[in-house]
Amino acid sequence: MAKGDASDGAAASGASPFAPPVKRSVTIAGHQTAISLEPIFWQALRDAAAEAELPINALIARIDVTRMAADDPPNLASAIRCWLFARVRTQDSLQG
């Protein structure tokens, strides 16, 4: 994310889950790229990175490597959303 993991207000109580995408600059494999995600996805990504004890850029880099291994790789923002969704489904399966 933007240097220092700046908050975009997604964690604020009462924040709309339908907020428009927020563009952030991230560094992956030594180069910067911009990613646009809705605030709820940025927050979920921060939570996943904290749980994995990784910097958010490192988690995004891992997702990017997995994405590039696909036969028809989606764009990075789509891959992040899908990865986060799959993570939640896996957690739900383990709990239920």
Short mmCIF file of C-alpha atoms in Angstrom, two decimals:
data_model
loop_
_atom_site.label_atom_id
_atom_site.label_comp_id
_atom_site.label_asym_id
_atom_site.label_seq_id
_atom_site.Cartn_x
_atom_site.Cartn_y
_atom_site.Cartn_z
CA MET A 1 0.00 0.00 0.00
CA ALA A 2 0.98 3.59 0.09
CA LYS A 3 4.08 3.98 2.17
CA GLY A 4 3.36 3.23 5.80
CA ASP A 5 0.05 1.46 5.20
CA ALA A 6 -2.03 4.62 5.40
CA SER A 7 -5.58 4.07 6.58
CA ASP A 8 -8.32 4.75 4.08
CA GLY A 9 -11.12 4.84 6.64
CA ALA A 10 -12.34 1.31 5.94
CA ALA A 11 -12.06 0.34 9.58
CA ALA A 12 -14.21 3.23 10.75
CA SER A 13 -17.46 2.08 12.25
CA GLY A 14 -20.40 2.67 9.99
CA ALA A 15 -18.25 2.78 6.85
CA SER A 16 -20.26 1.76 3.82
CA PRO A 17 -19.35 -1.61 2.30
CA PHE A 18 -20.19 0.00 -1.05
CA ALA A 19 -17.50 2.68 -1.03
CA PRO A 20 -15.74 3.29 -4.34
CA PRO A 21 -12.27 1.84 -5.02
CA VAL A 22 -9.20 3.47 -3.52
CA LYS A 23 -5.97 3.43 -5.52
CA ARG A 24 -2.77 2.61 -3.63
CA SER A 25 0.80 2.23 -4.78
CA VAL A 26 2.54 -1.01 -3.80
CA THR A 27 6.02 -2.35 -4.44
CA ILE A 28 6.24 -5.87 -5.86
CA ALA A 29 9.56 -7.44 -6.82
CA GLY A 30 11.24 -4.05 -6.66
CA HIS A 31 8.82 -2.15 -8.89
CA GLN A 32 5.84 -0.01 -8.02
CA THR A 33 2.37 -0.67 -9.30
CA ALA A 34 -1.01 0.88 -8.51
CA ILE A 35 -3.90 -1.24 -7.33
CA SER A 36 -7.49 -0.07 -6.96
CA LEU A 37 -9.58 -1.91 -4.37
CA GLU A 38 -12.64 -1.02 -2.36
CA PRO A 39 -11.86 -0.05 1.25
CA ILE A 40 -13.33 -3.30 2.63
CA PHE A 41 -10.81 -5.25 0.53
CA TRP A 42 -7.90 -3.06 1.65
CA GLN A 43 -8.92 -3.72 5.25
CA ALA A 44 -9.27 -7.46 4.64
CA LEU A 45 -5.83 -7.46 3.02
CA ARG A 46 -4.32 -5.62 6.00
CA ASP A 47 -5.96 -8.13 8.34
CA ALA A 48 -4.64 -11.10 6.34
CA ALA A 49 -1.13 -9.62 6.24
CA ALA A 50 -1.19 -9.02 10.01
CA GLU A 51 -2.41 -12.57 10.63
CA ALA A 52 0.39 -13.95 8.44
CA GLU A 53 2.87 -11.57 10.11
CA LEU A 54 3.85 -10.20 6.71
CA PRO A 55 4.12 -6.70 5.30
CA ILE A 56 1.17 -6.05 3.01
CA ASN A 57 3.50 -5.74 0.00
CA ALA A 58 4.88 -9.24 0.70
CA LEU A 59 1.38 -10.70 0.85
CA ILE A 60 0.44 -8.99 -2.40
CA ALA A 61 3.65 -10.34 -3.98
CA ARG A 62 2.65 -13.89 -2.93
CA ILE A 63 -0.80 -13.43 -4.43
CA ASP A 64 0.83 -12.06 -7.60
CA VAL A 65 3.07 -15.14 -7.97
CA THR A 66 0.04 -17.42 -7.64
CA ARG A 67 -1.92 -15.28 -10.10
CA MET A 68 0.84 -15.44 -12.71
CA ALA A 69 0.86 -19.25 -12.51
CA ALA A 70 -2.73 -19.37 -13.80
CA ASP A 71 -3.36 -20.33 -17.43
CA ASP A 72 -5.13 -17.02 -18.04
CA PRO A 73 -4.02 -14.66 -15.24
CA PRO A 74 -6.58 -12.06 -14.14
CA ASN A 75 -5.53 -8.54 -13.28
CA LEU A 76 -3.92 -8.15 -9.87
CA ALA A 77 -6.89 -6.41 -8.20
CA SER A 78 -9.20 -9.23 -9.29
CA ALA A 79 -6.71 -11.83 -8.07
CA ILE A 80 -6.55 -10.12 -4.66
CA ARG A 81 -10.35 -10.04 -4.34
CA CYS A 82 -10.59 -13.73 -5.33
CA TRP A 83 -7.78 -14.68 -2.92
CA LEU A 84 -9.52 -12.84 -0.07
CA PHE A 85 -12.85 -14.47 -0.90
CA ALA A 86 -11.27 -17.94 -0.98
CA ARG A 87 -9.58 -17.20 2.36
CA VAL A 88 -12.91 -16.34 3.99
CA ARG A 89 -14.58 -19.43 2.53
CA THR A 90 -11.78 -21.62 3.87
CA GLN A 91 -12.07 -20.04 7.32
CA ASP A 92 -15.85 -20.54 7.25
CA SER A 93 -15.41 -24.21 6.29
CA LEU A 94 -13.00 -24.79 9.14
CA GLN A 95 -15.38 -23.20 11.63
CA GLY A 96 -18.51 -24.97 10.43
#
